[in-house]
Short mmCIF file of C-alpha atoms in Angstrom, two decimals:
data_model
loop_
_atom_site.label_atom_id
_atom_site.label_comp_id
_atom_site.label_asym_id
_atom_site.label_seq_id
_atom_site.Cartn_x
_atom_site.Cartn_y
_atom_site.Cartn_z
CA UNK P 4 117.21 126.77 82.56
CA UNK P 5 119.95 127.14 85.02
CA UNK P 6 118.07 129.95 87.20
CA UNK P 7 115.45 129.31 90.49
CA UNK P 8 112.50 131.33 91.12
CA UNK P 9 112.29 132.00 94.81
CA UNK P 10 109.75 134.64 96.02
CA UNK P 11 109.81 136.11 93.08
CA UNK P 12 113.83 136.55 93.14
CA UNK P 13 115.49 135.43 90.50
CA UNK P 14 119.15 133.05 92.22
CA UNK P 15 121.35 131.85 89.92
CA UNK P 16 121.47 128.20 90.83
CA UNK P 17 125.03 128.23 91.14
CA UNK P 18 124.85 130.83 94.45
CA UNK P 19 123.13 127.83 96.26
CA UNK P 20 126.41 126.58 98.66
CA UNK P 21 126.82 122.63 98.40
CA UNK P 22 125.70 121.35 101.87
CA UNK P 23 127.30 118.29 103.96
CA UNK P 24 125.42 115.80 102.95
CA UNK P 25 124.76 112.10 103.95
CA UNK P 26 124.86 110.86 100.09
CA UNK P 27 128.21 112.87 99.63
CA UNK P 28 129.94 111.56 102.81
CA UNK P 29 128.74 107.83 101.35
CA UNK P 30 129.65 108.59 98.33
CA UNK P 31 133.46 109.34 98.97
CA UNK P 32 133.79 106.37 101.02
CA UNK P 33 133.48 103.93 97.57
CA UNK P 34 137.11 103.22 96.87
CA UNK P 35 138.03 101.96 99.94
CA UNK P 36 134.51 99.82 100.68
CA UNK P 37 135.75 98.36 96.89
CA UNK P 38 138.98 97.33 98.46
CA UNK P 39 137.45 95.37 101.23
CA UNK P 40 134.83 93.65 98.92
CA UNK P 41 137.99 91.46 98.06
CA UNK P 42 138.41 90.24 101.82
CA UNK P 43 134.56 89.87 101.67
CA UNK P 44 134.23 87.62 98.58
CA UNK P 45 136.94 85.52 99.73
CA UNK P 46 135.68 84.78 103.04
CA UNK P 47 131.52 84.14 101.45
CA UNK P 48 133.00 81.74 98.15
CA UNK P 49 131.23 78.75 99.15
CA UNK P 50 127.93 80.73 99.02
CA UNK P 51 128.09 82.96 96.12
CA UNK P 52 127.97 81.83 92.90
CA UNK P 53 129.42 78.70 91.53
CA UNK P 54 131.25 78.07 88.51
CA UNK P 55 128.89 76.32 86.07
CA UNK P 56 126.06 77.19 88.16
CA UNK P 57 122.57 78.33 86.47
CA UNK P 58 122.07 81.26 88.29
CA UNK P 59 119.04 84.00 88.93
CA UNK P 60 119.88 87.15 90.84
CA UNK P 61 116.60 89.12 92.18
CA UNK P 62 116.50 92.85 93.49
CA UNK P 63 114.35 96.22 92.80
CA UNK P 64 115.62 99.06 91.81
CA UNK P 65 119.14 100.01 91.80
CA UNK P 66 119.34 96.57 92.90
CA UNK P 67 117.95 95.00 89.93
CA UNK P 68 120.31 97.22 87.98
CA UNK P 69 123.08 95.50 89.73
CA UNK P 70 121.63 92.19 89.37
CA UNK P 71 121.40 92.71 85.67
CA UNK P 72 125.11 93.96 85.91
CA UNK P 73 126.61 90.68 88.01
CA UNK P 74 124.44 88.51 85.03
CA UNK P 75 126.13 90.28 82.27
CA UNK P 76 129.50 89.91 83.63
CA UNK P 77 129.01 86.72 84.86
CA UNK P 78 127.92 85.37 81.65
CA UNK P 79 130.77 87.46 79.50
CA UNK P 80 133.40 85.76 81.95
CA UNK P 81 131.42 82.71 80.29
CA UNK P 82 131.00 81.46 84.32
CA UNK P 83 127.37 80.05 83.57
CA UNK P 84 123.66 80.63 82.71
CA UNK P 85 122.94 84.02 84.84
CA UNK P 86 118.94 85.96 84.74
CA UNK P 87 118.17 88.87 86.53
CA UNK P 88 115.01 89.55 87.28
CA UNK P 89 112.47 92.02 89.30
CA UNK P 90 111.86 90.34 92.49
CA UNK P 91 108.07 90.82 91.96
CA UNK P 92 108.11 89.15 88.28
CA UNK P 93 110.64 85.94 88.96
CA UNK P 94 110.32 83.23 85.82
CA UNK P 95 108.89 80.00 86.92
CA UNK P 96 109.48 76.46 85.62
CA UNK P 97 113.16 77.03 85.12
CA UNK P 98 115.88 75.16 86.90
CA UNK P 99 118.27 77.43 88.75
CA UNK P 100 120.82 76.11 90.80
CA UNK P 101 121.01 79.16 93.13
CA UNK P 102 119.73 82.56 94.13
CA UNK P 103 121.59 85.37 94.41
CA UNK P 104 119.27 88.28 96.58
CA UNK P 105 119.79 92.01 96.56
CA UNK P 106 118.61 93.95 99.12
CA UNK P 107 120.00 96.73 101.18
CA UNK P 108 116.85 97.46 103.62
CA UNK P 109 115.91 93.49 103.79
CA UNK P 110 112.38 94.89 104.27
CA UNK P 111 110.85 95.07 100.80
CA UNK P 112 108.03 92.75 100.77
CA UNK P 113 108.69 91.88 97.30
CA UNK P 114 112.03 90.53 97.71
CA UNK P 115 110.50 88.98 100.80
CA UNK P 116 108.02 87.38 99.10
CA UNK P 117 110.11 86.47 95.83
CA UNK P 118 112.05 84.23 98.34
CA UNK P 119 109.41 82.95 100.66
CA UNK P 120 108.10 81.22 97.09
CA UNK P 121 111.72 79.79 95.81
CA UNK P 122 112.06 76.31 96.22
CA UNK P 123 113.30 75.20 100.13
CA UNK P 124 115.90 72.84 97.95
CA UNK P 125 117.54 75.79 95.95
CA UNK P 126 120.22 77.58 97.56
CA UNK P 127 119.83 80.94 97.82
CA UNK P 128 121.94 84.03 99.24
CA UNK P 129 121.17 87.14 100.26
CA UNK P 130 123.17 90.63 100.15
CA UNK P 131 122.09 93.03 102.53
CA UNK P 132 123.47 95.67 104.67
CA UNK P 133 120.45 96.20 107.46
CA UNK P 134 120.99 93.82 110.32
CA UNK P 135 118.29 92.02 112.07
CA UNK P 136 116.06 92.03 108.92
CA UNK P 137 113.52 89.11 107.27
CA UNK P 138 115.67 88.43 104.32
CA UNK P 139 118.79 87.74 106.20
CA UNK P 140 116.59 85.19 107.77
CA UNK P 141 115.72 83.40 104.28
CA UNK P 142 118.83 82.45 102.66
CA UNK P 143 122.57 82.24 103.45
CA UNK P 144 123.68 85.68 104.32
CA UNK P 145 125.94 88.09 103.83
CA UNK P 146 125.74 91.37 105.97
CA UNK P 147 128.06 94.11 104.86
CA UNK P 148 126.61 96.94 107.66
CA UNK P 149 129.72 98.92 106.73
CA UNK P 150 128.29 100.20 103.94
CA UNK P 151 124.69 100.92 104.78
CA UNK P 152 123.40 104.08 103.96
CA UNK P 153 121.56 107.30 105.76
CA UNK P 154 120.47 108.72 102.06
CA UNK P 155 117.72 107.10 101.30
CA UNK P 156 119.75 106.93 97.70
CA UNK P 157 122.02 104.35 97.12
CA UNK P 158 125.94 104.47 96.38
CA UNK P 159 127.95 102.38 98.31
CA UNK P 160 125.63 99.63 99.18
CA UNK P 161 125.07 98.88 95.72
CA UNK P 162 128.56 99.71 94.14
CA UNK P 163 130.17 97.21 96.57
CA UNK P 164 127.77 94.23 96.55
CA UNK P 165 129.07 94.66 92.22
CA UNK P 166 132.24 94.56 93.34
CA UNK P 167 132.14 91.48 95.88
CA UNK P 168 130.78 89.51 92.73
CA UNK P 169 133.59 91.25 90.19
CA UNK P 170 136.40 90.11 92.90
CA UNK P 171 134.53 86.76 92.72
CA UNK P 172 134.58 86.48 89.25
CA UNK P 173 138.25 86.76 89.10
CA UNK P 174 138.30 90.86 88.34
CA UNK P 175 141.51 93.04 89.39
CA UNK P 176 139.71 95.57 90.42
CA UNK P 177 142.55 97.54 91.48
CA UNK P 178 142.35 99.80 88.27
CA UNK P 179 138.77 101.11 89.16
CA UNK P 180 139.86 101.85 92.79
CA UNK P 181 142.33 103.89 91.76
CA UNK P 182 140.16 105.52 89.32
CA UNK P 183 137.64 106.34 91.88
CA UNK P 184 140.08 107.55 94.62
CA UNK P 185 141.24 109.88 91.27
CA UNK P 186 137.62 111.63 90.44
CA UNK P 187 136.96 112.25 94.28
CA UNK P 188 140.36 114.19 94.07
CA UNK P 189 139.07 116.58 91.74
CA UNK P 190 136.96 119.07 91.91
CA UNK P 191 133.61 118.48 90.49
CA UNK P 192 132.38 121.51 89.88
CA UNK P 193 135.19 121.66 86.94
CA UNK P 194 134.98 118.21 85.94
CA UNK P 195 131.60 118.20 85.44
CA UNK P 196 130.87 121.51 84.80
CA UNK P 197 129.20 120.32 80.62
CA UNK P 198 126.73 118.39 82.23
CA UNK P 199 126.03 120.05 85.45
CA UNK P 200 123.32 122.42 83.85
CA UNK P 201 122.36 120.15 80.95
CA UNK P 202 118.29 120.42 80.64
CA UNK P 203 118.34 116.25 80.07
CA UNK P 204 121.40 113.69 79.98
CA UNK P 205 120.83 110.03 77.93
CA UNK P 206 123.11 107.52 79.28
CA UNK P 207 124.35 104.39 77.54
CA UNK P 208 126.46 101.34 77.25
CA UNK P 209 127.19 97.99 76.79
CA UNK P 210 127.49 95.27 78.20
CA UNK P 211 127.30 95.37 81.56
CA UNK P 212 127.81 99.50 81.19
CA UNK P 213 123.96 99.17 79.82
CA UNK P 214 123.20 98.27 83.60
CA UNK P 215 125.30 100.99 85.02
CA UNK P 216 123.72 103.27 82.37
CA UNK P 217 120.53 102.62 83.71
CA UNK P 218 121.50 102.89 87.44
CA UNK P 219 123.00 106.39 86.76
CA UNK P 220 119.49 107.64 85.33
CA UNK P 221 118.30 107.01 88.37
CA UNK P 222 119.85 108.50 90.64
CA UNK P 223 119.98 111.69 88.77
CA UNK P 224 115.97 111.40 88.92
CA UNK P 225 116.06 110.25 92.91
CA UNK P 226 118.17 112.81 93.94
CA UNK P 227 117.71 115.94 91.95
CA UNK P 228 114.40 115.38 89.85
CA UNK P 229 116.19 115.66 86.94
CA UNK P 230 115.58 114.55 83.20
CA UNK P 231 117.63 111.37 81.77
CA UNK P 232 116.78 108.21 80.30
CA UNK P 233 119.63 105.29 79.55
CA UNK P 234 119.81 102.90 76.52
CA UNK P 235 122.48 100.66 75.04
CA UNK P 236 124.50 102.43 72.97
CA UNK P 237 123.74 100.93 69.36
CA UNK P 238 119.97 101.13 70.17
CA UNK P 239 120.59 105.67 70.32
CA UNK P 240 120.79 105.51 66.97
CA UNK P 241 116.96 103.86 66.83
CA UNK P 242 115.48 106.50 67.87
CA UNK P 243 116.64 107.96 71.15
CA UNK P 244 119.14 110.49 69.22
CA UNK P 245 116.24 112.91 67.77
CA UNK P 246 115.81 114.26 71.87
CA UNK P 247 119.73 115.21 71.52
CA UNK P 248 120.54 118.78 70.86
CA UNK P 249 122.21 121.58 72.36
CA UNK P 250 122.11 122.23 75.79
CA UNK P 251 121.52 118.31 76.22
CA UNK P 252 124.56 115.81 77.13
CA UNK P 253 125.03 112.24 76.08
CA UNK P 254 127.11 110.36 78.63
CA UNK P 255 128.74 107.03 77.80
CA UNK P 256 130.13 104.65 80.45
CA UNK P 257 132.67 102.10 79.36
CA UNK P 258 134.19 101.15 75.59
CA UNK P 259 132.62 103.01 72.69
CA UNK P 260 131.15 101.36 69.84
CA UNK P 261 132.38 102.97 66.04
CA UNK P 262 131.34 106.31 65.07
CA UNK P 263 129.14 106.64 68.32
CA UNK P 264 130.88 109.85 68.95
CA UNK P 265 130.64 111.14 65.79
CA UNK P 266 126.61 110.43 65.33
CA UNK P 267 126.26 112.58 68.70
CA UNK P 268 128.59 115.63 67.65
CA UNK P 269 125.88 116.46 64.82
CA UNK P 270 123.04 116.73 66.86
CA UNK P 271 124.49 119.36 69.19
CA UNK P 272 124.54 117.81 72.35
CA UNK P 273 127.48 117.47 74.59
CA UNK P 274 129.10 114.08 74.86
CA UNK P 275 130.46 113.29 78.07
CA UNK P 276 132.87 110.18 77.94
CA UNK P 277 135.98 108.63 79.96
CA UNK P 278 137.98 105.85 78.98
CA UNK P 279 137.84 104.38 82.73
CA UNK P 280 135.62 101.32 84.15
CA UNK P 281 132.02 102.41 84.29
CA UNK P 282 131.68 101.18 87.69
CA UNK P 283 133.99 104.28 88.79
CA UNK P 284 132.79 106.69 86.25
CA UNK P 285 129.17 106.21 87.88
CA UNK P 286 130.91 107.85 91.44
CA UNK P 287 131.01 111.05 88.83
CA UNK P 288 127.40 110.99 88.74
CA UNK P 289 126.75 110.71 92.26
CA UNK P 290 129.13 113.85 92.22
CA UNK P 291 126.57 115.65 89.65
CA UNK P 292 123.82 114.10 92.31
CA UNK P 293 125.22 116.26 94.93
CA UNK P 294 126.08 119.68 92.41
CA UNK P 295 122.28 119.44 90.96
CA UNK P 296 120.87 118.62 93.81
CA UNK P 297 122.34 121.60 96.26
CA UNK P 298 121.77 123.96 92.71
CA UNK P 299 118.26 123.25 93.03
CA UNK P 300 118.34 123.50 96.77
CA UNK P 301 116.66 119.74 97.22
CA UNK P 302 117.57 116.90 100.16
CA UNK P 303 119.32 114.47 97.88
CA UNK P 304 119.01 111.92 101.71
CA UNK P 305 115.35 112.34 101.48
CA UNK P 306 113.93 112.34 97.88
CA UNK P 307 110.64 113.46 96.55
CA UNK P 308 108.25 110.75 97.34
CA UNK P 309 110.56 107.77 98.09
CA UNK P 310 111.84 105.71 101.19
CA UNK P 311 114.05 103.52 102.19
CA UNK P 312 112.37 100.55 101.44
CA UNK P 313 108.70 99.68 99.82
CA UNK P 314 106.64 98.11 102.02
CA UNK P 315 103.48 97.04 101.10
CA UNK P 316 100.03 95.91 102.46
CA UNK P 317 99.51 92.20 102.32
#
């Protein structure tokens, strides 16, 4: 598993050199973009979410991972009624009291079209980093261009808009900062070196770690093609454990549940696990983005497929 065929020449994927990339240099910037999301929820309070508030937040993709992430913490922080939903399946009939919009192109018609149908009389706001784009023209918004991307994979943009609503919410997030500005200190090729060849990775969580679970899956399949699926971690035990086994990895992000551990140790797989906030143990796997990606000499900016935004035919 960990070899390429090239012309017939066997290369042990490790001999491929990791190149400069655009999702490496956005990667590393995190920490710091986390530290200014505090300035930037302080100065956009009146429009993001309001104590009390019944709210919906809408985005595709990563960024309906990190709209299910702000609902879960919002909720937990017991700040009001919060939904997340795909912006192409948004419930009707219920009574929201605001929007909350994720989108980091502002292009993708179904976010476009998600709020082109809300209510005129409903508040909404939008999170985007691409200036001059539709969505910024349909709600109240806020433009953080200092964190838009080149990959056409995600990092910052998405790890920051979390952490504008986590400062909102009241967070310190001082301890995950530091965390992060730790990991991108070391080098990854050691720290990561159990999962880094691992023929398929399962990630779970809870809580709002069930979110990030998800979010990491995908950008190990965006960037590298790889195998992984994500689950909450007392669902593994339903069913998801009988793919573990050696020369698979288990990866859990945030608190463990009881005997979790334990029921992966018998199946053989590795079990990869910090005691750290999951939003800084995902900035490991966009390290293991880069390693896998430059072992199996793909363009983690330009993935298989994909594009910055969907854009469809009306």
């Amino acid at each position: 598993m960990n070899d390429h065929q090239v012309d017939s020449v066997v290369v042990p994927i490790s001999a491929h050199p990791t190149p400069v990339t655009h999702l490496a240099t956005e990667v590393a910037t995190q920490p710091d973009d986390w530290a200014r999301a505090e300035t930037i929820a302080a100065e956009h309070r009146a429009v993001l979410p309001q104590p009390g508030e019944r709210v919906a937040v809408i985005g595709c993709g990563t960024s309906l991972f990190m709209s299910r992430a702000i609902a879960a913490l919002r909720e937990g922080a017991g700040q009001g009624v919060t939904d997340a939903w795909p912006a192409s399946e948004v419930r009707g009939g219920r009574e929201y009291d605001r929007y909350l919009v994720i989108c980091r192109s502002g292009t993708t018609t179904e976010v476009v079209n998600a709020m082109r149908e809300i209510p005129t009389h409903i508040p909404r706001t939008v999170i985007c980093s691409s200036p001059g784009t539709p969505v910024l023209e349909l709600g109240d918004p806020i433009l953080i261009d200092e964190v838009d991307e080149q990959s056409v994979v995600q990092t910052r943009f998405a790890t920051t808009t979390l952490a504008i609503l986590r400062w909102h919410l009241g967070e310190d997030l001082n301890p995950a900062i530091a965390q992060a500005r730790a990991i991108l200190a070391e080098d990854p090729a050691v720290s990561l070196a159990e999962v880094r060849h691992a023929e398929q990775i399962s990630f779970v969580g809870m809580g709002f770690a069930a979110a990030i679970a998800d979010e990491a899956g995908l950008k190990l399949r965006e960037s590298c093609q790889s195998w992984t699926e994500a689950y909450l971690q007392t669902e593994y035990r339903h069913g998801p454990i009988s793919i573990s086994t050696p020369g698979r990895a288990v990866w859990a992000l945030g608190p463990l549940v009881a005997n979790f551990e334990a029921d992966v140790s018998v199946t053989g797989a590795h079990f990869e696990h910090r005691d750290i906030d999951p939003m800084a143990d995902l900035v490991r796997v966009h390290q293991l983005c880069v390693l896998r990606s430059a072992d199996r000499g793909l363009d983690p900016d330009h993935p298989r497929n994909l594009n910055r935004s969907v854009v469809l035919e009306q």
